[in-house]
Tab-separated table of C-alpha atoms and ligand atoms in Angstrom:
chain	number	residue	atom	x	y	z
A	1	MET	CA	-28.789	-2.902	-12.454
A	2	ALA	CA	-25.404	-2.174	-10.905
A	3	LEU	CA	-22.361	-4.205	-11.016
A	4	ILE	CA	-20.957	-3.525	-7.475
A	5	VAL	CA	-17.539	-4.606	-6.257
A	6	LYS	CA	-16.935	-4.413	-2.442
A	7	LYS	CA	-13.905	-5.132	-0.581
A	8	PHE	CA	-13.596	-5.842	3.164
A	9	GLY	CA	-10.244	-6.101	5.096
A	10	GLY	CA	-8.948	-8.339	7.490
A	11	SER	CA	-10.434	-6.193	10.577
A	12	SER	CA	-13.931	-6.226	8.964
A	13	VAL	CA	-13.726	-10.060	8.702
A	14	ALA	CA	-11.641	-10.741	11.884
A	15	THR	CA	-14.396	-13.132	13.564
A	16	THR	CA	-17.185	-15.213	12.365
A	17	GLU	CA	-19.690	-12.739	14.070
A	18	LYS	CA	-18.128	-10.023	12.072
A	19	ILE	CA	-18.403	-12.123	8.792
A	20	MET	CA	-22.073	-12.638	9.586
A	21	ASN	CA	-22.472	-8.890	10.099
A	22	VAL	CA	-20.645	-8.257	6.727
A	23	ALA	CA	-23.050	-10.541	4.945
A	24	LYS	CA	-26.083	-8.988	6.408
A	25	ARG	CA	-25.089	-5.386	5.806
A	26	ILE	CA	-24.321	-6.270	2.099
A	27	LEU	CA	-28.001	-7.923	1.669
A	28	SER	CA	-29.368	-5.067	3.291
A	29	GLU	CA	-28.122	-2.444	1.121
A	30	LYS	CA	-28.266	-4.827	-1.985
A	31	GLN	CA	-31.030	-3.450	-4.573
A	32	PRO	CA	-32.894	-6.357	-6.154
A	33	ASN	CA	-31.024	-6.487	-9.530
A	34	ASP	CA	-27.574	-5.593	-8.155
A	35	GLN	CA	-25.007	-7.991	-9.006
A	36	ILE	CA	-22.443	-8.066	-6.157
A	37	VAL	CA	-18.688	-9.238	-6.063
A	38	VAL	CA	-16.895	-9.155	-2.638
A	39	VAL	CA	-13.181	-9.264	-2.328
A	40	VAL	CA	-12.241	-10.166	1.164
A	41	SER	CA	-8.659	-10.153	2.978
A	42	ALA	CA	-7.666	-12.968	5.599
A	43	MET	CA	-9.280	-12.821	9.032
A	44	GLY	CA	-7.827	-10.261	11.420
A	45	ASP	CA	-4.071	-10.768	11.862
A	46	THR	CA	-4.018	-14.271	9.994
A	47	THR	CA	-1.232	-13.202	7.377
A	48	ASP	CA	0.698	-11.970	10.332
A	49	ASN	CA	0.184	-15.106	12.023
A	50	LEU	CA	1.149	-17.309	9.229
A	51	ILE	CA	4.321	-15.035	8.510
A	52	GLU	CA	5.232	-15.748	12.347
A	53	LEU	CA	4.789	-19.560	11.730
A	54	ALA	CA	6.995	-19.765	8.939
A	55	GLN	CA	9.435	-17.786	11.245
A	56	GLY	CA	9.306	-20.799	13.585
A	57	ILE	CA	10.823	-22.993	10.480
A	58	ASN	CA	13.420	-20.287	9.398
A	59	LYS	CA	13.975	-16.915	10.855
A	60	ASP	CA	14.031	-15.187	7.144
A	61	PRO	CA	11.224	-17.129	5.402
A	62	TYR	CA	10.963	-14.845	2.656
A	63	GLN	CA	13.897	-16.354	0.911
A	64	TYR	CA	11.499	-19.257	0.404
A	65	THR	CA	8.887	-17.173	-1.711
A	66	ARG	CA	7.032	-19.680	-3.565
A	67	GLU	CA	6.323	-21.644	-0.168
A	68	MET	CA	5.382	-18.402	1.324
A	69	ASP	CA	2.737	-17.633	-1.194
A	70	MET	CA	1.472	-21.288	-0.874
A	71	LEU	CA	0.958	-20.342	2.876
A	72	LEU	CA	-0.268	-16.925	2.545
A	73	THR	CA	-3.052	-17.535	0.055
A	74	THR	CA	-4.302	-19.870	2.690
A	75	GLY	CA	-5.689	-17.081	4.723
A	76	GLU	CA	-8.042	-15.507	2.160
A	77	GLN	CA	-9.249	-18.962	1.105
A	78	VAL	CA	-10.631	-19.331	4.843
A	79	SER	CA	-12.483	-15.965	4.682
A	80	ILE	CA	-14.051	-16.424	1.433
A	81	ALA	CA	-15.488	-19.834	2.223
A	82	LEU	CA	-16.685	-18.662	5.568
A	83	LEU	CA	-18.366	-15.391	3.849
A	84	ALA	CA	-19.790	-17.550	1.002
A	85	MET	CA	-21.363	-19.894	3.939
A	86	ALA	CA	-22.771	-16.648	5.766
A	87	PHE	CA	-24.587	-15.681	2.808
A	88	GLN	CA	-26.076	-19.068	2.327
A	89	THR	CA	-27.200	-19.270	5.799
A	90	LEU	CA	-28.987	-15.909	5.257
A	91	GLY	CA	-30.771	-17.442	2.154
A	92	GLN	CA	-28.598	-15.912	-0.610
A	93	LYS	CA	-26.967	-17.878	-3.119
A	94	ALA	CA	-23.172	-17.478	-3.088
A	95	VAL	CA	-20.079	-18.855	-4.198
A	96	SER	CA	-16.536	-18.514	-3.266
A	97	LEU	CA	-13.726	-18.299	-5.744
A	98	THR	CA	-9.905	-18.161	-5.222
A	99	GLY	CA	-7.664	-15.692	-7.058
A	100	CYS	CA	-7.037	-18.336	-9.855
A	101	LEU	CA	-10.560	-19.345	-10.192
A	102	ALA	CA	-11.555	-15.677	-10.667
A	103	GLY	CA	-9.062	-15.493	-13.680
A	104	MET	CA	-6.263	-13.225	-11.871
A	105	LYS	CA	-2.952	-13.838	-13.921
A	106	THR	CA	-0.008	-12.515	-12.340
A	107	ASN	CA	3.826	-12.553	-13.139
A	108	ASP	CA	5.845	-15.007	-11.381
A	109	VAL	CA	7.440	-12.450	-8.893
A	110	HIS	CA	6.293	-14.520	-5.535
A	111	THR	CA	5.277	-12.358	-2.771
A	112	LYS	CA	5.399	-9.302	-4.717
A	113	GLY	CA	3.312	-10.441	-7.750
A	114	ARG	CA	1.700	-7.816	-10.201
A	115	ILE	CA	-1.540	-8.428	-12.097
A	116	GLN	CA	-0.850	-8.944	-15.561
A	117	ASP	CA	-4.275	-9.935	-16.993
A	118	ILE	CA	-7.868	-10.737	-15.515
A	119	GLN	CA	-10.146	-12.946	-17.132
A	120	PRO	CA	-13.242	-12.918	-15.066
A	121	LYS	CA	-15.360	-15.442	-17.082
A	122	ARG	CA	-16.215	-17.546	-14.120
A	123	VAL	CA	-17.226	-14.356	-12.115
A	124	HIS	CA	-19.603	-13.312	-14.896
A	125	GLU	CA	-20.972	-16.721	-14.935
A	126	GLU	CA	-21.787	-17.096	-11.269
A	127	LEU	CA	-23.119	-13.494	-11.079
A	128	ASP	CA	-25.540	-14.578	-14.139
A	129	LYS	CA	-26.682	-17.550	-11.956
A	130	GLY	CA	-27.797	-15.054	-9.179
A	131	ASN	CA	-24.812	-15.659	-7.016
A	132	ILE	CA	-23.190	-13.088	-4.834
A	133	VAL	CA	-19.473	-13.747	-5.799
A	134	VAL	CA	-17.013	-13.815	-2.942
A	135	VAL	CA	-13.463	-13.501	-4.297
A	136	ALA	CA	-10.145	-13.996	-2.558
A	137	GLY	CA	-8.042	-11.123	-2.210
A	138	PHE	CA	-4.285	-10.715	-2.410
A	139	GLN	CA	-3.884	-13.467	-4.649
A	140	GLY	CA	-3.463	-14.576	-8.363
A	141	VAL	CA	-1.743	-17.353	-10.211
A	142	ASP	CA	1.396	-17.244	-12.559
A	143	GLU	CA	1.647	-18.927	-15.926
A	144	LYS	CA	2.335	-22.414	-14.493
A	145	GLY	CA	-0.576	-22.031	-12.146
A	146	ASP	CA	1.597	-21.755	-9.016
A	147	PRO	CA	-0.220	-19.115	-6.379
A	148	VAL	CA	1.297	-15.677	-6.141
A	149	THR	CA	0.322	-12.979	-3.611
A	150	LEU	CA	0.527	-9.309	-4.448
A	151	GLY	CA	2.273	-7.769	-1.558
A	152	ARG	CA	1.060	-6.735	2.044
A	153	GLY	CA	-2.586	-5.065	1.701
A	154	GLY	CA	-2.494	-6.504	-1.872
A	155	SER	CA	-6.598	-7.132	-1.406
A	156	ASP	CA	-7.093	-3.527	-2.214
A	157	THR	CA	-5.479	-3.820	-5.504
A	158	SER	CA	-7.309	-7.443	-6.423
A	159	ALA	CA	-10.595	-5.725	-5.447
A	160	VAL	CA	-10.109	-2.272	-7.732
A	161	ALA	CA	-8.435	-4.641	-10.765
A	162	LEU	CA	-11.414	-6.977	-10.784
A	163	ALA	CA	-13.779	-3.893	-10.573
A	164	GLY	CA	-11.833	-2.662	-13.754
A	165	ALA	CA	-11.905	-5.911	-15.463
A	166	LEU	CA	-15.682	-6.522	-14.725
A	167	LYS	CA	-16.530	-2.681	-15.775
A	168	ALA	CA	-18.334	-2.352	-12.260
A	169	ASP	CA	-20.296	0.999	-11.757
A	170	THR	CA	-18.310	1.248	-8.308
A	171	CYS	CA	-16.057	-0.073	-6.094
A	172	GLU	CA	-16.190	0.337	-2.360
A	173	ILE	CA	-13.396	-0.450	-0.153
A	174	PHE	CA	-14.652	-1.149	3.442
A	175	THR	CA	-12.157	-0.746	6.105
A	176	ASP	CA	-11.699	0.102	9.960
A	177	VAL	CA	-11.176	3.848	9.270
A	178	ASP	CA	-14.028	5.945	7.908
A	179	GLY	CA	-11.868	7.524	5.308
A	180	VAL	CA	-8.713	8.945	4.174
A	181	TYR	CA	-7.459	11.644	6.381
A	182	THR	CA	-5.087	14.845	6.166
A	183	ALA	CA	-2.719	12.750	8.363
A	184	ASP	CA	-3.043	9.532	10.512
A	185	PRO	CA	-5.561	10.406	13.020
A	186	ARG	CA	-4.173	8.319	15.694
A	187	VAL	CA	-0.832	10.237	15.215
A	188	ALA	CA	-2.119	13.961	14.302
A	189	LYS	CA	-4.806	15.165	16.754
A	190	GLY	CA	-6.041	17.520	14.386
A	191	ALA	CA	-6.332	15.288	11.163
A	192	ARG	CA	-9.597	15.787	8.965
A	193	LYS	CA	-11.215	13.497	6.820
A	194	MET	CA	-11.338	14.423	3.096
A	195	LYS	CA	-14.415	13.820	1.019
A	196	GLU	CA	-12.487	13.553	-2.147
A	197	ILE	CA	-8.725	13.165	-3.106
A	198	THR	CA	-7.245	12.773	-6.847
A	199	TYR	CA	-5.746	9.195	-7.660
A	200	ASN	CA	-2.407	11.304	-8.105
A	201	GLU	CA	-2.192	12.735	-4.449
A	202	MET	CA	-3.730	9.431	-3.211
A	203	LEU	CA	-0.915	7.477	-5.021
A	204	GLU	CA	1.644	9.731	-3.406
A	205	MET	CA	0.242	9.436	0.021
A	206	ALA	CA	0.072	5.847	-0.380
A	207	ARG	CA	3.628	5.306	-1.422
A	208	LEU	CA	4.972	7.582	1.510
A	209	GLY	CA	3.288	5.600	3.819
A	210	ALA	CA	-0.540	6.405	4.486
A	211	GLY	CA	-1.812	2.892	4.998
A	212	VAL	CA	-5.330	3.203	4.020
A	213	MET	CA	-4.779	1.753	0.502
A	214	GLN	CA	-2.173	-0.062	-1.236
A	215	PRO	CA	-0.310	1.990	-3.814
A	216	ARG	CA	-1.088	-0.423	-6.767
A	217	SER	CA	-4.862	-0.296	-6.076
A	218	VAL	CA	-4.743	3.372	-6.710
A	219	GLU	CA	-2.730	3.144	-9.948
A	220	MET	CA	-5.500	0.574	-11.052
A	221	GLY	CA	-8.146	2.746	-10.188
A	222	GLU	CA	-6.760	5.489	-12.319
A	223	TYR	CA	-5.975	3.156	-15.125
A	224	PHE	CA	-9.462	1.748	-15.275
A	225	HIS	CA	-11.002	5.268	-14.369
A	226	ILE	CA	-12.927	3.560	-11.453
A	227	PRO	CA	-13.831	5.888	-8.542
A	228	ILE	CA	-12.973	4.170	-5.234
A	229	HIS	CA	-14.862	4.794	-2.355
A	230	VAL	CA	-12.894	4.253	0.752
A	231	ARG	CA	-15.280	3.910	3.951
A	232	SER	CA	-15.972	2.122	7.060
A	233	THR	CA	-17.393	-1.272	7.942
A	234	PHE	CA	-18.901	-0.081	11.232
A	235	THR	CA	-20.912	3.082	10.122
A	236	THR	CA	-22.880	3.898	6.864
A	237	GLU	CA	-21.364	7.452	6.765
A	238	PRO	CA	-19.718	8.316	3.435
A	239	GLY	CA	-16.165	8.034	3.387
A	240	THR	CA	-13.542	9.473	0.884
A	241	ILE	CA	-13.763	9.088	-2.949
A	242	ILE	CA	-10.589	8.828	-4.834
A	243	ARG	CA	-11.096	9.983	-8.382
A	244	GLU	CA	-9.496	11.985	-11.597
A	245	ASP	CA	-10.284	15.338	-10.112
A	246	TYR	CA	-12.158	17.309	-7.340
A	247	THR	CA	-15.815	17.726	-7.881
A	248	MET	CA	-16.991	19.212	-4.601
A	249	GLU	CA	-14.361	20.439	-2.193
A	250	ASP	CA	-12.560	23.718	-2.301
A	251	LYS	CA	-9.290	23.556	-3.914
A	252	ASP	CA	-7.459	26.256	-2.107
A	253	PHE	CA	-5.230	23.845	0.094
A	254	VAL	CA	-1.498	23.914	-0.506
A	255	ILE	CA	-0.892	20.705	0.567
A	256	ARG	CA	-3.336	17.505	0.674
A	257	GLY	CA	-2.023	15.622	3.503
A	258	VAL	CA	1.011	14.656	5.734
A	259	ALA	CA	2.072	10.982	5.406
A	260	HIS	CA	4.532	9.039	7.327
A	261	ASP	CA	6.338	5.724	7.344
A	262	LYS	CA	8.015	3.653	9.869
A	263	ASP	CA	8.991	0.865	7.804
A	264	VAL	CA	12.405	2.494	6.578
A	265	ALA	CA	15.632	1.636	7.007
A	266	LYS	CA	18.789	3.620	5.940
A	267	VAL	CA	21.750	2.204	4.231
A	268	ALA	CA	25.114	3.911	3.756
A	269	VAL	CA	27.833	2.359	1.478
A	270	LEU	CA	30.744	4.398	2.520
A	271	GLY	CA	33.844	4.994	0.827
A	272	ILE	CA	33.304	3.733	-2.891
A	273	PRO	CA	35.062	4.982	-6.010
A	274	ASN	CA	33.222	8.250	-7.650
A	275	THR	CA	33.558	6.602	-11.295
A	276	PRO	CA	30.825	6.120	-13.918
A	277	GLY	CA	28.814	2.668	-13.306
A	278	ILE	CA	29.009	2.515	-9.379
A	279	ALA	CA	25.415	3.409	-8.947
A	280	PHE	CA	24.471	1.163	-11.399
A	281	GLU	CA	26.425	-1.623	-9.887
A	282	ILE	CA	24.423	-1.385	-6.484
A	283	PHE	CA	21.053	-0.251	-7.623
A	284	SER	CA	20.932	-3.011	-10.550
A	285	ALA	CA	21.906	-5.791	-8.035
A	286	LEU	CA	19.183	-4.647	-5.548
A	287	ALA	CA	16.694	-4.497	-8.544
A	288	ASP	CA	17.593	-8.087	-9.684
A	289	ALA	CA	16.712	-8.940	-5.884
A	290	HIS	CA	13.432	-7.059	-6.587
A	291	VAL	CA	14.130	-4.584	-3.722
A	292	ASP	CA	12.507	-1.168	-4.054
A	293	VAL	CA	15.180	1.511	-3.148
A	294	ASP	CA	13.559	4.801	-2.021
A	295	MET	CA	15.428	8.127	-1.078
A	296	ILE	CA	18.742	8.015	-2.853
A	297	VAL	CA	21.879	10.502	-1.952
A	298	GLN	CA	25.346	10.296	-3.278
A	299	SER	CA	27.755	12.733	-1.716
A	300	ILE	CA	31.271	13.619	-2.823
A	301	ARG	CA	33.468	12.687	0.383
A	302	ASN	CA	36.695	13.264	-0.735
A	303	VAL	CA	37.538	15.327	-3.777
A	304	GLU	CA	41.228	14.366	-3.854
A	305	THR	CA	41.025	10.702	-3.509
A	306	ASN	CA	37.696	10.781	-5.555
A	307	ILE	CA	35.824	8.679	-3.028
A	308	THR	CA	32.085	9.096	-2.381
A	309	ASP	CA	29.381	7.536	-0.090
A	310	MET	CA	26.013	6.304	-1.211
A	311	VAL	CA	23.112	6.625	0.943
A	312	PHE	CA	19.823	5.285	0.429
A	313	THR	CA	16.544	3.804	2.143
A	314	VAL	CA	14.622	0.577	1.699
A	315	SER	CA	11.614	-0.871	3.553
A	316	LEU	CA	12.462	-2.807	6.870
A	317	THR	CA	11.246	-6.044	5.244
A	318	ASP	CA	13.897	-5.694	2.353
A	319	LEU	CA	16.438	-4.955	4.741
A	320	PRO	CA	17.908	-8.549	4.985
A	321	THR	CA	17.966	-8.979	1.312
A	322	THR	CA	19.427	-5.625	0.852
A	323	LYS	CA	22.195	-6.176	3.312
A	324	GLU	CA	23.184	-9.086	1.804
A	325	VAL	CA	23.243	-7.821	-1.840
A	326	VAL	CA	24.971	-4.801	-0.711
A	327	ASP	CA	27.446	-6.382	1.217
A	328	LYS	CA	28.571	-8.414	-1.754
A	329	VAL	CA	28.661	-5.550	-3.980
A	330	ALA	CA	30.529	-3.524	-1.364
A	331	ASP	CA	33.323	-6.205	-1.208
A	332	LYS	CA	33.773	-5.809	-4.910
A	333	LEU	CA	33.889	-2.248	-4.930
A	334	LYS	CA	36.225	-2.484	-1.853
A	335	ALA	CA	34.055	-0.049	0.047
A	336	VAL	CA	34.897	1.332	3.419
A	337	ALA	CA	31.876	-0.065	5.325
A	338	VAL	CA	28.115	-0.606	4.957
A	339	LEU	CA	26.219	0.850	7.725
A	340	VAL	CA	22.588	0.322	8.573
A	341	GLU	CA	20.312	2.445	10.557
A	342	LYS	CA	16.916	1.194	11.719
A	343	ASP	CA	15.594	4.002	13.982
A	344	VAL	CA	14.618	6.293	11.299
A	345	ALA	CA	11.147	7.371	9.772
A	346	LYS	CA	9.988	9.127	6.872
A	347	VAL	CA	7.564	11.990	7.031
A	348	SER	CA	6.143	13.875	3.917
A	349	ILE	CA	3.787	16.296	2.468
A	350	VAL	CA	1.615	15.740	-0.410
A	351	GLY	CA	-0.315	17.879	-2.756
A	352	ALA	CA	-0.383	18.884	-6.274
A	353	GLY	CA	-0.922	22.448	-5.214
A	354	MET	CA	2.624	22.627	-4.275
A	355	LEU	CA	3.470	22.642	-7.789
A	356	GLY	CA	3.105	26.350	-8.084
A	357	ASN	CA	4.247	27.113	-4.713
A	358	PRO	CA	7.886	27.288	-4.096
A	359	GLY	CA	7.441	28.232	-0.387
A	360	THR	CA	5.873	24.852	0.588
A	361	ALA	CA	8.871	23.031	1.140
A	362	ALA	CA	10.494	25.808	3.047
A	363	ARG	CA	7.441	25.845	5.347
A	364	MET	CA	7.892	22.129	6.234
A	365	PHE	CA	11.451	22.837	6.854
A	366	GLY	CA	10.528	25.736	9.327
A	367	ALA	CA	7.782	23.772	11.213
A	368	LEU	CA	10.516	20.794	11.763
A	369	SER	CA	13.162	23.468	13.057
A	370	ARG	CA	10.871	25.184	15.328
A	371	ALA	CA	10.131	21.800	16.834
A	372	GLY	CA	13.897	21.174	17.046
A	373	ILE	CA	13.455	18.080	14.730
A	374	ASN	CA	16.814	17.341	12.620
A	375	ILE	CA	16.344	16.274	8.905
A	376	ASP	CA	18.671	13.791	7.659
A	377	ILE	CA	17.788	13.179	4.082
A	378	ILE	CA	15.377	15.181	1.969
A	379	SER	CA	13.580	13.862	-1.330
A	380	THR	CA	11.093	15.399	-3.615
A	381	SER	CA	8.896	14.534	-6.038
A	382	GLU	CA	6.538	16.934	-8.225
A	383	ILE	CA	3.871	16.799	-5.746
A	384	SER	CA	5.648	15.764	-2.408
A	385	VAL	CA	8.356	16.641	-0.019
A	386	SER	CA	10.021	14.082	2.143
A	387	CYS	CA	12.310	14.013	5.198
A	388	LEU	CA	13.981	11.556	6.786
A	389	VAL	CA	14.073	11.835	10.600
A	390	ARG	CA	14.664	10.153	13.792
A	391	ARG	CA	12.046	7.450	14.504
A	392	GLU	CA	11.476	8.584	17.976
A	393	GLN	CA	10.691	12.217	16.875
A	394	MET	CA	8.347	10.951	14.038
A	395	GLU	CA	4.960	11.985	15.854
A	396	GLU	CA	6.227	15.211	16.903
A	397	ALA	CA	7.336	15.720	13.118
A	398	VAL	CA	3.854	14.920	11.832
A	399	ASN	CA	1.956	17.050	14.292
A	400	ALA	CA	4.392	19.799	13.567
A	401	ILE	CA	3.930	19.782	9.955
A	402	HIS	CA	0.402	19.063	9.997
A	403	ASP	CA	-0.351	22.211	12.433
A	404	GLU	CA	1.501	24.301	10.190
A	405	PHE	CA	-0.607	23.565	7.180
A	406	PHE	CA	-3.803	22.669	8.713
A	407	PRO	CA	-3.973	25.086	11.458
A	408	LYS	CA	-6.578	24.358	14.036
A	409	LYS	CA	-9.840	26.204	13.487
A	410	GLY	CA	-11.742	28.465	16.026
B	501	LIG	N1	-4.199	-10.283	3.847
B	501	LIG	C1	-3.172	-9.670	3.289
B	501	LIG	C2	-2.334	-8.824	4.304
B	501	LIG	O1	-2.666	-8.732	5.406
B	501	LIG	C3	-3.877	-8.993	2.251
B	501	LIG	C4	-4.792	-7.689	2.719
B	501	LIG	O2	-5.070	-7.795	3.700
B	501	LIG	O3	-4.862	-6.930	1.645
B	501	LIG	O4	-1.551	-8.395	3.790
B	502	MG	MG1	-4.963	-5.564	5.088
């Protein structure tokens, strides 16, 4: 007997027909004694549409985060009810559970919640009664019982965390792509599907923009030691397994993949005093507003006047909040100006192999320079190098770098 958690994303349940197909597929693959938990996202573009609806009331609805959560959690509630009905229509006992009913406890940071504890007592009870349990992804409840969502793409995190809490045998993430690629195949023509990738590398790829998995979900997988199988809803081909270490593929690659991120904005605070506490002033204000800051560069602008500039990137979604917070701090610091640039993108290489290969970053810069692409900001981690480039050159940059590290065969 196996306990299996399967997650189906929005595109897999976009229509009632697709929901029926998901139910049929699960039943056709189910062994008689398997216990199955299915985590689902909202149908198709539902979440986007709900956000748009809210924007009809206020153009920046994310200032009302609790109400956004009240609104957004309805999306997943629709799909769990319909999928449970689909199972019942096919003669299979099934029950739908909201995040709350499934025991997902989160902190109270609305729209960016984090799972703090899972008490899946009800899930176990329903499984023991012979039900397939359909759980709403992307949502949990805080201490007060208020709904909290886990950030865009949060259903992945719900699924992996639930698999961990249930001590599931496997966790399968069904999506509209058939695995993890060395770059986004829609952007890099030569991108190849990987059989395996480590948690660390996948986490870095996800953080740097590979949209396949929400970064938190990969962290959860590592924490619970649950291998995550990312695969296609529409075929039965095996996909990519995210796990601790490689088991089958050659490990002689220098980098594992190329990631890109268009959801970036650059903010520059110009002409601020170069004195202790300035970075703290700016970034603690942003942290208090729950804004994640990514690349940070501080430059000495003028040695004589001891004035400097602080340049950093945030996600486009966080830009309105960032601007508001930074304008206030800039006033206080008597900064000369706050500049915002939206037409930028981040291109990154990822791979644990680059730790012992100092030439890797140089190869990336070489590929960009040969393509005539200017680098605006560079940042590095132990297993990645990222470059900020102009948005309109992003595709070219991804291809140039990918061709450098994954030359076309034949
Ligand atoms: N429905 C949510 C979103 O679109 C959660 C998810 O799909 O994972 O972000
Ligand atoms: Mg999604």
